[in-house]
Amino acid sequence: IPIALVMITGNIDQSVGAIMGFTATAMGMMMKYMGFGIVPTVLIGIAIGMLSGAINGALVAYMKLPGIVVTVGSNTMFR
């Protein structure tokens, strides 16, 4: 549903896959190397995804940057 809202507004988010990959890697490292349990890892993973989406949204909404530029930049950064 969130990606549908982005597309309805005439934008497209190119960074979804990269953010998912980064978040999954971070969650795996938290569980394997830091000994976190499943619940804290999932909560932190959700927070990472929300924070990165909020940063993208703030750059588009408040700095008036084109959405495609912001999300392609985020895609590159999170890879």
mmCIF file of C-alpha atoms in Angstrom:
data_model
loop_
_atom_site.group_PDB
_atom_site.id
_atom_site.type_symbol
_atom_site.label_atom_id
_atom_site.label_comp_id
_atom_site.label_asym_id
_atom_site.label_seq_id
_atom_site.Cartn_x
_atom_site.Cartn_y
_atom_site.Cartn_z
ATOM 1 C CA ILE A 1 0.000 0.000 0.000
ATOM 2 C CA PRO A 2 2.730 2.591 0.741
ATOM 3 C CA ILE A 3 4.245 2.225 -2.739
ATOM 4 C CA ALA A 4 0.760 2.690 -4.234
ATOM 5 C CA LEU A 5 0.471 6.035 -2.450
ATOM 6 C CA VAL A 6 3.783 7.127 -3.931
ATOM 7 C CA MET A 7 2.699 6.110 -7.425
ATOM 8 C CA ILE A 8 -0.693 7.838 -7.111
ATOM 9 C CA THR A 9 1.093 11.134 -6.457
ATOM 10 C CA GLY A 10 2.966 10.751 -9.751
ATOM 11 C CA ASN A 11 6.301 9.698 -8.280
ATOM 12 C CA ILE A 12 8.131 6.405 -8.260
ATOM 13 C CA ASP A 13 10.412 4.981 -5.598
ATOM 14 C CA GLN A 14 13.543 3.377 -7.013
ATOM 15 C CA SER A 15 15.132 2.651 -3.630
ATOM 16 C CA VAL A 16 12.718 0.076 -2.180
ATOM 17 C CA GLY A 17 14.796 -2.968 -3.097
ATOM 18 C CA ALA A 18 18.063 -1.466 -1.886
ATOM 19 C CA ILE A 19 16.522 -0.422 1.432
ATOM 20 C CA MET A 20 15.043 -3.902 1.888
ATOM 21 C CA GLY A 21 18.415 -5.491 1.178
ATOM 22 C CA PHE A 22 20.235 -3.157 3.548
ATOM 23 C CA THR A 23 17.683 -3.728 6.294
ATOM 24 C CA ALA A 24 17.789 -7.511 5.860
ATOM 25 C CA THR A 25 21.587 -7.491 6.015
ATOM 26 C CA ALA A 26 21.573 -5.307 9.122
ATOM 27 C CA MET A 27 19.018 -7.593 10.785
ATOM 28 C CA GLY A 28 21.058 -10.689 9.960
ATOM 29 C CA MET A 29 24.197 -9.124 11.391
ATOM 30 C CA MET A 30 22.351 -8.076 14.556
ATOM 31 C CA MET A 31 21.180 -11.634 15.131
ATOM 32 C CA LYS A 32 24.418 -13.413 14.221
ATOM 33 C CA TYR A 33 27.126 -11.129 15.568
ATOM 34 C CA MET A 34 25.379 -9.110 18.268
ATOM 35 C CA GLY A 35 23.157 -11.842 19.675
ATOM 36 C CA PHE A 36 19.877 -9.922 19.372
ATOM 37 C CA GLY A 37 16.641 -11.887 19.618
ATOM 38 C CA ILE A 38 13.987 -11.994 16.928
ATOM 39 C CA VAL A 39 11.643 -9.375 18.391
ATOM 40 C CA PRO A 40 14.250 -6.610 18.928
ATOM 41 C CA THR A 41 15.780 -7.362 15.542
ATOM 42 C CA VAL A 42 12.437 -7.053 13.752
ATOM 43 C CA LEU A 43 11.595 -3.833 15.599
ATOM 44 C CA ILE A 44 14.964 -2.300 14.759
ATOM 45 C CA GLY A 45 14.576 -3.458 11.148
ATOM 46 C CA ILE A 46 11.196 -1.750 10.900
ATOM 47 C CA ALA A 47 12.717 1.396 12.401
ATOM 48 C CA ILE A 48 15.544 1.359 9.831
ATOM 49 C CA GLY A 49 13.034 1.085 6.980
ATOM 50 C CA MET A 50 10.821 3.814 8.408
ATOM 51 C CA LEU A 51 13.744 6.161 8.990
ATOM 52 C CA SER A 52 15.097 5.752 5.476
ATOM 53 C CA GLY A 53 11.631 6.306 4.015
ATOM 54 C CA ALA A 54 11.144 9.381 6.187
ATOM 55 C CA ILE A 55 14.452 10.812 5.008
ATOM 56 C CA ASN A 56 13.479 10.247 1.374
ATOM 57 C CA GLY A 57 10.073 11.792 1.998
ATOM 58 C CA ALA A 58 11.522 14.818 3.764
ATOM 59 C CA LEU A 59 13.952 15.474 0.937
ATOM 60 C CA VAL A 60 11.124 15.374 -1.590
ATOM 61 C CA ALA A 61 8.507 17.246 0.450
ATOM 62 C CA TYR A 62 10.529 19.914 2.224
ATOM 63 C CA MET A 63 13.566 20.431 0.018
ATOM 64 C CA LYS A 64 11.458 20.164 -3.164
ATOM 65 C CA LEU A 65 13.895 17.760 -4.825
ATOM 66 C CA PRO A 66 12.532 15.532 -7.596
ATOM 67 C CA GLY A 67 11.452 12.170 -6.222
ATOM 68 C CA ILE A 68 13.300 10.194 -8.877
ATOM 69 C CA VAL A 69 16.585 11.934 -8.040
ATOM 70 C CA VAL A 70 16.212 11.314 -4.308
ATOM 71 C CA THR A 71 15.260 7.666 -4.655
ATOM 72 C CA VAL A 72 17.954 6.864 -7.224
ATOM 73 C CA GLY A 73 20.472 8.486 -4.868
ATOM 74 C CA SER A 74 19.131 6.429 -1.962
ATOM 75 C CA ASN A 75 19.263 3.321 -4.105
ATOM 76 C CA THR A 76 22.936 3.948 -4.798
ATOM 77 C CA MET A 77 23.706 4.782 -1.167
ATOM 78 C CA PHE A 78 22.035 1.683 0.310
ATOM 79 C CA ARG A 79 23.691 -0.718 -2.111
#
